[in-house]
């Protein structure tokens, strides 16, 4: 029986077949082969507009930095640049790709950790805004150059995130400076004749509740007030980081942007006025929120294997292609692209071609009866999907395709065998 089910945008069920942003995924798999990442330009732009509108609702001076690490394909960087985004980067490589994609220096922020001296030199020469992650980094930067603007990443001692690996503040975190040390850092920067300042935090990733932001921003603003009073500096911007979650599991709820506007942005405006902090830009750095549900991963079933205890579906994407389920135990919804209306009948582990038992995209997943040749769509694959993929087991990386106004464009060629050996040299 084929029935039509309501799927969320840009997914569509057309008589049992999956369409993504108006394009048949079966045709995409035939044209470009699998595994294949498919990105919807429209969904990225819609996501940008939705979160930007919430940000600007209760405060006028805002900036949205796209966290490039979520998906650093040049096409994605350019889409967000044309949308008006600034760019959050963590390596000289991301700065390089940002500049190449049209972000000007004044629109690029660098928030690194364990930064080398030669990297600091590249960043100072590139004249991007540097967020300092340690006293050591500030001391070494000031020996290389006195930048026009300095920002310090604060550990507000409150973290949150979907997995312990993704909590980036709090007592166990390697990131940022604690309050007392931060005050010292600003004083040192001021003595070195730095003239402009910002302040930053990023508490974690995959946060679905507004509450952790409320608590952490409260702490950040109280630290900013102390710095303003004790060191005597003004802040041009206050950056509260990224981390806004998206629903992956069926029971997950959406991040409540209206609640964010009312419980974070509005009190932010009131507090900066109360603390005499002027009118700093309120900056956010979303990665996942902008690109996660704007992309799916297509993978074909090559093996159906039944053991006395389990049923396995073998597909052509493993943790070399999408590492999140293996690395964080993350749940990704999976649709059988050619059997959308078909009822779930079986329970499968969806496993890849990597020779490790942790190589599973899903475990104990209820699905329709699967046959070899079926096409699976792994949803919410756009954030930390391709960008965390590898050549492990000597498998060339997947291709990426962009859907723009109903047409597909290859935005990253599928790697070939010669990509595996490109940088290697024989020892003799
Ligand atoms: N800003 C900074 C300084 C960050 O370190 C990050 C992410 C972001 C912004 C963006 O966070 P988002 O809005 O995307 O949550 N690989 C993990 C996520 C690691 C995030 C690391 N930092 C995952 O796949 O869930």
mmCIF file of N, CA, C and O in Angstrom, residues 277-309:
data_model
loop_
_atom_site.group_PDB
_atom_site.id
_atom_site.type_symbol
_atom_site.label_atom_id
_atom_site.label_comp_id
_atom_site.label_asym_id
_atom_site.label_seq_id
_atom_site.Cartn_x
_atom_site.Cartn_y
_atom_site.Cartn_z
ATOM 1 N N UNK A 277 27.030 49.184 29.578
ATOM 2 C CA UNK A 277 27.938 48.602 28.582
ATOM 3 C C UNK A 277 27.714 49.166 27.170
ATOM 4 O O UNK A 277 28.235 48.622 26.199
ATOM 5 N N UNK A 278 26.930 50.225 27.064
ATOM 6 C CA UNK A 278 26.713 50.856 25.766
ATOM 7 C C UNK A 278 25.795 50.036 24.890
ATOM 8 O O UNK A 278 24.840 49.416 25.367
ATOM 9 N N UNK A 279 26.119 50.020 23.574
ATOM 10 C CA UNK A 279 25.282 49.267 22.636
ATOM 11 C C UNK A 279 26.149 48.305 21.828
ATOM 12 O O UNK A 279 26.334 48.464 20.617
ATOM 13 N N UNK A 280 26.692 47.293 22.493
ATOM 14 C CA UNK A 280 27.553 46.363 21.765
ATOM 15 C C UNK A 280 26.738 45.510 20.796
ATOM 16 O O UNK A 280 25.545 45.289 21.011
ATOM 17 N N UNK A 281 27.409 45.039 19.739
ATOM 18 C CA UNK A 281 26.743 44.062 18.872
ATOM 19 C C UNK A 281 26.538 42.771 19.660
ATOM 20 O O UNK A 281 27.448 42.331 20.377
ATOM 21 N N UNK A 282 25.364 42.194 19.518
ATOM 22 C CA UNK A 282 25.108 40.859 20.064
ATOM 23 C C UNK A 282 25.397 39.872 18.928
ATOM 24 O O UNK A 282 24.747 39.919 17.876
ATOM 25 N N UNK A 283 26.399 39.011 19.129
ATOM 26 C CA UNK A 283 26.788 38.076 18.065
ATOM 27 C C UNK A 283 26.409 36.651 18.450
ATOM 28 O O UNK A 283 26.550 36.267 19.616
ATOM 29 N N UNK A 284 25.960 35.889 17.481
ATOM 30 C CA UNK A 284 25.789 34.443 17.669
ATOM 31 C C UNK A 284 26.579 33.729 16.575
ATOM 32 O O UNK A 284 26.878 34.315 15.532
ATOM 33 N N UNK A 285 26.891 32.457 16.825
ATOM 34 C CA UNK A 285 27.727 31.671 15.890
ATOM 35 C C UNK A 285 27.107 30.314 15.597
ATOM 36 O O UNK A 285 27.672 29.285 15.952
ATOM 37 N N UNK A 286 25.949 30.275 14.958
ATOM 38 C CA UNK A 286 25.347 28.964 14.694
ATOM 39 C C UNK A 286 26.027 28.239 13.535
ATOM 40 O O UNK A 286 26.393 28.860 12.534
ATOM 41 N N UNK A 287 26.238 26.949 13.714
ATOM 42 C CA UNK A 287 26.697 26.108 12.606
ATOM 43 C C UNK A 287 25.561 25.163 12.256
ATOM 44 O O UNK A 287 24.868 25.297 11.249
ATOM 45 N N UNK A 288 25.327 24.218 13.197
ATOM 46 C CA UNK A 288 24.324 23.173 12.973
ATOM 47 C C UNK A 288 22.962 23.731 12.553
ATOM 48 O O UNK A 288 22.325 23.223 11.625
ATOM 49 N N UNK A 289 22.505 24.788 13.243
ATOM 50 C CA UNK A 289 21.148 25.282 12.994
ATOM 51 C C UNK A 289 20.955 25.671 11.526
ATOM 52 O O UNK A 289 19.873 25.510 10.970
ATOM 53 N N UNK A 290 22.019 26.169 10.900
ATOM 54 C CA UNK A 290 21.883 26.672 9.531
ATOM 55 C C UNK A 290 21.929 25.563 8.482
ATOM 56 O O UNK A 290 21.259 25.662 7.450
ATOM 57 N N UNK A 291 22.729 24.530 8.744
ATOM 58 C CA UNK A 291 22.981 23.575 7.649
ATOM 59 C C UNK A 291 22.522 22.138 7.908
ATOM 60 O O UNK A 291 22.463 21.334 6.982
ATOM 61 N N UNK A 292 22.181 21.816 9.162
ATOM 62 C CA UNK A 292 21.939 20.405 9.493
ATOM 63 C C UNK A 292 20.819 19.785 8.670
ATOM 64 O O UNK A 292 21.021 18.803 7.948
ATOM 65 N N UNK A 293 19.619 20.368 8.756
ATOM 66 C CA UNK A 293 18.489 19.738 8.062
ATOM 67 C C UNK A 293 18.396 20.189 6.603
ATOM 68 O O UNK A 293 17.426 19.899 5.919
ATOM 69 N N UNK A 294 19.428 20.910 6.152
ATOM 70 C CA UNK A 294 19.478 21.324 4.745
ATOM 71 C C UNK A 294 20.221 20.296 3.901
ATOM 72 O O UNK A 294 20.500 20.541 2.733
ATOM 73 N N UNK A 295 20.537 19.144 4.488
ATOM 74 C CA UNK A 295 21.312 18.162 3.733
ATOM 75 C C UNK A 295 20.946 16.740 4.131
ATOM 76 O O UNK A 295 20.673 16.464 5.306
ATOM 77 N N UNK A 296 20.926 15.857 3.144
ATOM 78 C CA UNK A 296 20.742 14.422 3.409
ATOM 79 C C UNK A 296 21.930 13.669 2.813
ATOM 80 O O UNK A 296 22.623 14.176 1.930
ATOM 81 N N UNK A 297 22.119 12.473 3.333
ATOM 82 C CA UNK A 297 23.161 11.593 2.788
ATOM 83 C C UNK A 297 22.463 10.405 2.129
ATOM 84 O O UNK A 297 21.700 9.691 2.790
ATOM 85 N N UNK A 298 22.702 10.230 0.832
ATOM 86 C CA UNK A 298 22.103 9.091 0.117
ATOM 87 C C UNK A 298 23.096 7.938 0.115
ATOM 88 O O UNK A 298 24.281 8.113 -0.203
ATOM 89 N N UNK A 299 22.598 6.763 0.471
ATOM 90 C CA UNK A 299 23.469 5.586 0.498
ATOM 91 C C UNK A 299 22.677 4.371 0.035
ATOM 92 O O UNK A 299 21.487 4.241 0.339
ATOM 93 N N UNK A 300 23.317 3.497 -0.764
ATOM 94 C CA UNK A 300 22.584 2.373 -1.348
ATOM 95 C C UNK A 300 22.822 1.090 -0.553
ATOM 96 O O UNK A 300 23.916 0.854 -0.044
ATOM 97 N N UNK A 301 21.774 0.283 -0.490
ATOM 98 C CA UNK A 301 21.877 -1.009 0.196
ATOM 99 C C UNK A 301 22.554 -2.004 -0.745
ATOM 100 O O UNK A 301 22.101 -2.209 -1.872
ATOM 101 N N UNK A 302 23.658 -2.592 -0.279
ATOM 102 C CA UNK A 302 24.302 -3.612 -1.117
ATOM 103 C C UNK A 302 24.165 -5.022 -0.528
ATOM 104 O O UNK A 302 24.324 -6.002 -1.230
ATOM 105 N N UNK A 303 23.886 -5.108 0.772
ATOM 106 C CA UNK A 303 23.847 -6.421 1.420
ATOM 107 C C UNK A 303 22.682 -6.474 2.405
ATOM 108 O O UNK A 303 22.500 -5.532 3.174
ATOM 109 N N UNK A 304 21.918 -7.552 2.372
ATOM 110 C CA UNK A 304 20.987 -7.811 3.471
ATOM 111 C C UNK A 304 21.446 -9.118 4.098
ATOM 112 O O UNK A 304 21.608 -10.123 3.409
ATOM 113 N N UNK A 305 21.729 -9.059 5.386
ATOM 114 C CA UNK A 305 22.368 -10.211 6.024
ATOM 115 C C UNK A 305 21.617 -10.550 7.307
ATOM 116 O O UNK A 305 21.436 -9.686 8.161
ATOM 117 N N UNK A 306 21.191 -11.808 7.404
ATOM 118 C CA UNK A 306 20.422 -12.222 8.573
ATOM 119 C C UNK A 306 21.226 -13.247 9.344
ATOM 120 O O UNK A 306 21.646 -14.264 8.790
ATOM 121 N N UNK A 307 21.500 -12.953 10.605
ATOM 122 C CA UNK A 307 22.186 -13.933 11.465
ATOM 123 C C UNK A 307 21.128 -14.491 12.428
ATOM 124 O O UNK A 307 20.020 -13.953 12.504
ATOM 125 N N UNK A 308 21.460 -15.528 13.168
ATOM 126 C CA UNK A 308 20.459 -16.051 14.104
ATOM 127 C C UNK A 308 20.006 -15.011 15.127
ATOM 128 O O UNK A 308 18.955 -15.131 15.727
ATOM 129 N N UNK A 309 20.805 -13.938 15.331
ATOM 130 C CA UNK A 309 20.363 -12.991 16.349
ATOM 131 C C UNK A 309 20.004 -11.609 15.809
ATOM 132 O O UNK A 309 19.324 -10.851 16.483
#
